[in-house]
Short mmCIF file of C-alpha atoms in Angstrom, two decimals:
data_model
loop_
_atom_site.label_atom_id
_atom_site.label_comp_id
_atom_site.label_asym_id
_atom_site.label_seq_id
_atom_site.Cartn_x
_atom_site.Cartn_y
_atom_site.Cartn_z
CA UNK A 1 230.71 92.80 70.38
CA UNK A 2 229.02 95.20 72.78
CA UNK A 3 228.78 92.41 75.37
CA UNK A 4 232.46 91.74 74.88
CA UNK A 5 233.29 95.41 75.53
CA UNK A 6 231.18 95.52 78.72
CA UNK A 7 232.85 92.36 79.96
CA UNK A 8 236.24 93.82 79.18
CA UNK A 9 235.33 97.02 81.04
CA UNK A 10 234.05 95.04 84.01
CA UNK A 11 237.23 92.98 84.09
CA UNK A 12 239.30 96.15 83.86
CA UNK A 13 237.34 97.69 86.75
CA UNK A 14 237.87 94.56 88.83
CA UNK A 15 241.56 94.59 88.05
CA UNK A 16 241.79 98.28 88.99
CA UNK A 17 239.97 97.60 92.28
CA UNK A 18 242.27 94.68 93.03
CA UNK A 19 245.28 96.83 92.23
CA UNK A 20 244.07 99.62 94.53
CA UNK A 21 243.35 97.14 97.32
CA UNK A 22 246.77 95.55 96.94
CA UNK A 23 248.45 98.93 96.71
CA UNK A 24 246.64 100.06 99.84
CA UNK A 25 247.56 96.86 101.65
CA UNK A 26 251.22 97.39 100.93
CA UNK A 27 251.09 101.13 101.59
CA UNK A 28 249.41 100.88 105.01
CA UNK A 29 252.15 98.88 106.69
CA UNK A 30 254.68 101.34 105.33
CA UNK A 31 252.67 104.20 106.83
CA UNK A 32 252.38 102.31 110.10
CA UNK A 33 256.11 101.69 110.09
CA UNK A 34 256.74 105.37 109.45
CA UNK A 35 254.50 106.25 112.39
CA UNK A 36 256.22 103.68 114.59
CA UNK A 37 259.58 105.22 113.76
CA UNK A 38 258.39 108.52 115.25
CA UNK A 39 257.40 106.83 118.52
CA UNK A 40 260.14 107.24 121.14
CA UNK A 41 261.88 104.11 122.39
CA UNK A 42 262.96 103.45 125.98
CA UNK A 43 265.64 100.97 126.92
CA UNK A 44 264.76 99.28 130.23
CA UNK A 45 267.89 97.68 131.71
CA UNK A 46 267.41 95.58 134.85
CA UNK A 47 269.78 93.46 136.92
CA UNK A 48 267.04 91.04 137.98
CA UNK A 49 264.37 88.91 136.29
CA UNK A 50 260.92 89.88 134.95
CA UNK A 51 258.60 87.87 137.23
CA UNK A 52 259.89 88.85 140.72
CA UNK A 53 259.97 92.50 139.69
CA UNK A 54 256.70 92.61 137.72
CA UNK A 55 255.01 94.98 140.18
CA UNK A 56 257.93 97.38 139.96
CA UNK A 57 257.88 97.35 136.14
CA UNK A 58 254.15 98.06 136.28
CA UNK A 59 254.82 101.04 138.57
CA UNK A 60 257.40 102.29 136.06
CA UNK A 61 254.82 102.14 133.26
CA UNK A 62 252.29 103.93 135.47
CA UNK A 63 254.75 106.78 135.96
CA UNK A 64 255.28 106.94 132.22
CA UNK A 65 251.54 107.07 131.54
CA UNK A 66 251.11 109.95 133.98
CA UNK A 67 253.47 111.92 131.75
CA UNK A 68 251.40 111.00 128.69
CA UNK A 69 253.34 107.99 127.40
CA UNK A 70 251.49 104.67 127.10
CA UNK A 71 253.51 101.60 126.15
CA UNK A 72 252.43 100.18 122.81
CA UNK A 73 250.70 103.42 121.81
CA UNK A 74 252.84 106.50 122.30
CA UNK A 75 256.08 104.87 123.42
CA UNK A 76 257.98 101.63 122.88
CA UNK A 77 259.94 99.87 125.64
CA UNK A 78 262.85 97.49 124.96
CA UNK A 79 263.24 95.31 128.08
CA UNK A 80 266.57 93.74 128.97
CA UNK A 81 266.84 91.61 132.14
CA UNK A 82 270.22 90.25 133.25
CA UNK A 83 268.72 87.50 135.48
CA UNK A 84 271.03 88.44 138.37
CA UNK A 85 274.16 88.15 136.23
CA UNK A 86 276.05 91.43 136.37
CA UNK A 87 278.43 90.40 133.60
CA UNK A 88 275.57 90.46 131.06
CA UNK A 89 274.74 94.13 131.64
CA UNK A 90 277.52 95.83 129.59
CA UNK A 91 276.57 93.98 126.40
CA UNK A 92 272.88 94.67 126.99
CA UNK A 93 273.57 98.36 127.55
CA UNK A 94 275.67 98.53 124.38
CA UNK A 95 272.89 96.82 122.43
CA UNK A 96 270.34 99.38 123.60
CA UNK A 97 272.69 102.20 122.62
CA UNK A 98 273.15 100.54 119.23
CA UNK A 99 269.38 100.57 118.78
CA UNK A 100 269.45 104.35 119.30
CA UNK A 101 266.94 104.33 122.13
CA UNK A 102 265.84 107.76 123.30
CA UNK A 103 266.24 107.15 127.05
CA UNK A 104 267.61 104.32 129.20
CA UNK A 105 266.01 103.35 132.51
CA UNK A 106 268.74 101.55 134.48
CA UNK A 107 267.52 99.60 137.51
CA UNK A 108 270.31 98.74 139.95
CA UNK A 109 273.80 100.21 140.39
CA UNK A 110 275.44 97.68 138.06
CA UNK A 111 272.88 98.52 135.35
CA UNK A 112 273.47 102.24 135.87
CA UNK A 113 277.25 101.79 135.64
CA UNK A 114 276.91 99.71 132.46
CA UNK A 115 274.63 102.29 130.86
CA UNK A 116 276.97 105.14 131.81
CA UNK A 117 279.91 103.31 130.24
CA UNK A 118 277.92 102.61 127.08
CA UNK A 119 276.87 106.21 126.37
CA UNK A 120 277.59 109.78 127.35
CA UNK A 121 274.84 111.27 125.20
CA UNK A 122 271.66 109.21 125.66
CA UNK A 123 269.79 110.28 128.83
CA UNK A 124 269.83 107.70 131.63
CA UNK A 125 267.43 107.50 134.58
CA UNK A 126 268.71 105.17 137.29
CA UNK A 127 267.36 103.50 140.40
CA UNK A 128 270.14 102.61 142.83
CA UNK A 129 270.53 101.70 146.47
CA UNK A 130 273.90 103.43 146.63
CA UNK A 131 275.31 106.97 146.64
CA UNK A 132 275.29 108.11 142.97
CA UNK A 133 277.82 110.86 143.69
CA UNK A 134 280.32 108.48 145.32
CA UNK A 135 279.72 106.00 142.49
CA UNK A 136 280.56 108.65 139.90
CA UNK A 137 277.10 108.67 138.32
CA UNK A 138 276.31 112.33 139.09
CA UNK A 139 278.16 115.47 140.14
CA UNK A 140 275.71 116.10 142.98
CA UNK A 141 272.20 115.14 144.07
CA UNK A 142 270.46 118.50 143.41
CA UNK A 143 272.26 119.11 140.09
CA UNK A 144 273.44 115.84 138.48
CA UNK A 145 275.23 117.75 135.74
CA UNK A 146 275.53 115.04 133.07
CA UNK A 147 273.32 112.62 131.17
CA UNK A 148 272.26 110.71 134.31
CA UNK A 149 269.72 111.32 137.06
CA UNK A 150 267.26 109.15 138.95
CA UNK A 151 266.42 107.79 142.39
CA UNK A 152 268.80 106.82 145.20
CA UNK A 153 267.46 104.48 147.90
CA UNK A 154 270.57 104.69 150.10
CA UNK A 155 269.53 104.60 153.77
CA UNK A 156 272.10 103.34 156.27
CA UNK A 157 270.10 104.53 159.27
CA UNK A 158 267.30 101.98 158.78
CA UNK A 159 269.36 99.05 160.11
CA UNK A 160 268.74 99.94 163.80
CA UNK A 161 265.01 100.30 163.10
CA UNK A 162 264.90 96.85 161.52
CA UNK A 163 266.65 95.41 164.57
CA UNK A 164 264.09 97.07 166.82
CA UNK A 165 261.17 95.72 164.78
CA UNK A 166 262.36 92.11 164.59
CA UNK A 167 263.10 92.04 168.33
CA UNK A 168 259.62 93.35 169.06
CA UNK A 169 258.12 90.71 166.79
CA UNK A 170 259.94 87.68 168.18
CA UNK A 171 259.44 88.92 171.74
CA UNK A 172 262.83 87.82 173.01
CA UNK A 173 266.47 88.85 173.02
CA UNK A 174 268.93 86.37 171.60
CA UNK A 175 271.61 85.92 168.95
CA UNK A 176 270.73 87.80 165.77
CA UNK A 177 272.14 87.13 162.31
CA UNK A 178 272.79 89.67 159.59
CA UNK A 179 273.09 88.65 155.94
CA UNK A 180 274.99 91.03 153.69
CA UNK A 181 277.01 91.08 150.47
CA UNK A 182 280.74 90.81 151.11
CA UNK A 183 281.48 92.48 147.77
CA UNK A 184 279.32 95.55 148.44
CA UNK A 185 281.42 98.55 149.47
CA UNK A 186 278.48 99.96 151.41
CA UNK A 187 278.07 96.86 153.57
CA UNK A 188 280.54 98.07 156.19
CA UNK A 189 278.41 101.16 156.85
CA UNK A 190 275.34 98.98 157.38
CA UNK A 191 277.26 96.56 159.60
CA UNK A 192 278.62 99.40 161.72
CA UNK A 193 275.16 100.88 162.28
CA UNK A 194 273.76 97.46 163.11
CA UNK A 195 276.46 96.56 165.61
CA UNK A 196 276.15 99.90 167.37
CA UNK A 197 272.38 99.42 167.73
CA UNK A 198 272.88 95.81 168.89
CA UNK A 199 275.32 96.86 171.61
CA UNK A 200 272.79 99.37 172.91
CA UNK A 201 270.25 96.56 173.22
CA UNK A 202 272.80 94.05 174.52
CA UNK A 203 272.20 91.78 171.55
CA UNK A 204 274.86 89.69 169.82
CA UNK A 205 274.93 90.02 166.03
CA UNK A 206 276.65 87.48 163.77
CA UNK A 207 277.41 88.97 160.35
CA UNK A 208 277.29 86.60 157.38
CA UNK A 209 279.03 88.02 154.29
CA UNK A 210 278.03 86.24 151.10
CA UNK A 211 278.65 86.80 147.41
CA UNK A 212 277.29 83.62 145.77
CA UNK A 213 274.30 81.30 145.98
CA UNK A 214 276.44 78.60 147.60
CA UNK A 215 277.57 81.03 150.28
CA UNK A 216 273.97 81.99 151.04
CA UNK A 217 273.11 78.35 151.69
CA UNK A 218 276.24 77.89 153.83
CA UNK A 219 275.39 81.03 155.80
CA UNK A 220 272.01 79.62 156.80
CA UNK A 221 273.64 76.41 157.99
CA UNK A 222 275.94 78.51 160.17
CA UNK A 223 273.03 80.55 161.51
CA UNK A 224 271.28 77.34 162.57
CA UNK A 225 274.42 76.13 164.36
CA UNK A 226 274.61 79.48 166.18
CA UNK A 227 270.96 79.06 167.26
CA UNK A 228 270.10 82.40 165.73
CA UNK A 229 266.77 83.79 166.95
CA UNK A 230 266.22 86.10 163.99
CA UNK A 231 267.84 87.40 160.82
CA UNK A 232 268.23 90.84 159.27
CA UNK A 233 268.73 90.79 155.50
CA UNK A 234 270.60 93.71 153.94
CA UNK A 235 268.43 95.14 151.11
CA UNK A 236 271.33 95.46 148.67
CA UNK A 237 271.12 94.48 144.97
CA UNK A 238 272.72 91.01 145.02
CA UNK A 239 270.57 89.79 147.92
CA UNK A 240 267.47 91.50 146.51
CA UNK A 241 267.74 89.50 143.29
CA UNK A 242 267.94 86.33 145.46
CA UNK A 243 264.78 87.21 147.39
CA UNK A 244 262.87 83.99 146.77
CA UNK A 245 265.89 81.82 147.57
CA UNK A 246 266.56 83.63 150.86
CA UNK A 247 262.90 83.54 151.88
CA UNK A 248 262.85 79.79 151.19
CA UNK A 249 265.95 79.17 153.32
CA UNK A 250 264.51 81.23 156.18
CA UNK A 251 261.29 79.20 156.05
CA UNK A 252 263.13 75.87 155.83
CA UNK A 253 265.21 76.66 158.92
CA UNK A 254 262.35 78.43 160.74
CA UNK A 255 264.32 81.65 161.18
CA UNK A 256 262.23 84.85 161.50
CA UNK A 257 263.72 87.39 159.10
CA UNK A 258 263.23 91.07 158.40
CA UNK A 259 263.93 92.51 154.96
CA UNK A 260 264.23 95.94 153.39
CA UNK A 261 261.65 95.47 150.61
CA UNK A 262 258.00 94.45 150.64
CA UNK A 263 258.62 92.17 147.64
CA UNK A 264 260.38 89.79 150.07
CA UNK A 265 257.23 89.63 152.19
CA UNK A 266 255.07 89.02 149.13
CA UNK A 267 257.41 86.13 148.33
CA UNK A 268 256.67 84.62 151.75
CA UNK A 269 259.01 86.59 154.02
CA UNK A 270 257.91 87.56 157.52
CA UNK A 271 258.36 91.32 157.76
CA UNK A 272 259.97 94.22 155.90
CA UNK A 273 260.72 97.85 156.58
CA UNK A 274 262.12 100.29 154.06
CA UNK A 275 261.40 102.53 151.09
CA UNK A 276 258.81 101.49 148.53
CA UNK A 277 260.40 99.98 145.43
CA UNK A 278 257.15 100.55 143.56
CA UNK A 279 257.18 104.26 144.43
CA UNK A 280 260.81 104.48 143.31
CA UNK A 281 260.12 102.78 139.97
CA UNK A 282 257.10 105.04 139.56
CA UNK A 283 259.40 108.05 139.96
CA UNK A 284 261.80 106.60 137.38
CA UNK A 285 258.88 106.37 134.95
CA UNK A 286 257.95 109.99 135.63
CA UNK A 287 261.51 111.18 135.04
CA UNK A 288 261.77 109.20 131.79
CA UNK A 289 258.51 110.80 130.63
CA UNK A 290 259.73 114.29 131.51
CA UNK A 291 262.96 113.71 129.61
CA UNK A 292 261.02 112.49 126.57
CA UNK A 293 259.11 115.78 126.72
CA UNK A 294 262.32 117.79 126.54
CA UNK A 295 263.82 118.13 130.03
CA UNK A 296 267.47 117.23 130.59
CA UNK A 297 268.88 114.88 133.26
CA UNK A 298 271.46 117.49 134.26
CA UNK A 299 268.69 119.70 135.68
CA UNK A 300 266.54 116.99 137.30
CA UNK A 301 267.63 116.46 140.94
CA UNK A 302 268.24 112.93 142.17
CA UNK A 303 265.21 111.87 144.21
CA UNK A 304 265.41 110.14 147.59
CA UNK A 305 262.66 108.31 149.50
CA UNK A 306 260.79 110.28 152.12
CA UNK A 307 258.34 107.57 153.17
CA UNK A 308 259.06 104.09 154.51
CA UNK A 309 256.62 101.19 154.68
CA UNK A 310 256.17 98.36 157.16
CA UNK A 311 254.80 95.12 155.69
CA UNK A 312 253.89 91.98 157.66
CA UNK A 313 252.94 88.50 156.44
CA UNK A 314 250.54 86.93 158.96
CA UNK A 315 250.59 83.53 157.27
CA UNK A 316 254.37 83.35 157.67
CA UNK A 317 254.10 84.51 161.29
CA UNK A 318 251.64 81.70 161.97
CA UNK A 319 253.95 79.14 160.33
CA UNK A 320 256.73 80.33 162.65
CA UNK A 321 254.38 80.15 165.66
CA UNK A 322 254.68 83.89 166.24
CA UNK A 323 251.95 86.19 167.47
CA UNK A 324 252.34 89.62 165.93
CA UNK A 325 251.93 92.32 168.61
CA UNK A 326 248.99 94.67 168.12
CA UNK A 327 251.38 97.61 168.18
CA UNK A 328 253.09 96.28 165.04
CA UNK A 329 249.81 95.49 163.31
CA UNK A 330 248.57 99.01 164.01
CA UNK A 331 251.79 100.52 162.64
CA UNK A 332 251.90 98.32 159.51
CA UNK A 333 251.22 99.87 156.13
CA UNK A 334 250.39 96.48 154.62
CA UNK A 335 249.33 93.25 156.31
CA UNK A 336 249.27 90.16 154.08
CA UNK A 337 246.93 87.39 155.19
#
């Protein structure tokens, strides 16, 4: 009988241990979930696709970490990429708002506009290549005044510099092409600056306005017929999301092209000159972190680039049978071999 009692006690102890283990196993996930619910969530809304813009997303996360927020540990990021389809952005922005994210990082003017339409209360940090005041995103650059702030990459005055650089690289004066977005309201400013600079250098510029993939391909066919010596690609959002396609067409038709972003050169483009997209995304990450720590967008001035980088792809230059002048190599911030 004593043996029976000991066995019963042992069985009871085992059952209690099993119960405590099971109870702990079910309680821990609940605790983890409770902790996760206290972690802030960022909505990351992007016009483009993940792979071409991976370096920029990494720079964004680096900016966040500098403010003390590490993805997967102290902050959660909900990524939404529109894959170059503007019409998808409003629904994506509304979804992020429905998830009650704490801040939205909106990359591209269409993403910023969609986020602004979706919420007037959730803070938004944008990265645009346009004038945020003219676009109605902020009241002013130094004091945005609402729930939006961010980085503006608008820089009309770089078009003449790009013309100067590509002419120096090809070593000859001849017909030059310019590829821009016919639906971009800012294109006319860029075209005007370019044509003025071209007249000063006695260079003919043929402007190709495109707004679809088919029109991009047709534009290159026209440029070949015009015996274009070089091409200047407007660094606006639509064309930026078509970087790989444009670089491929330029290579196929052996047209030396200069771009506004180094990502084009990493994709095989010849040369670029403009602000650093990585630095801009880094700043977006910093601003998002500062907002998560209690600052308000209304008091965070819109940032603008102060440094511009020159990037050259020597492999592409060799494929085009071009010798890059030593003056350009010495001035380059990055030379890809």
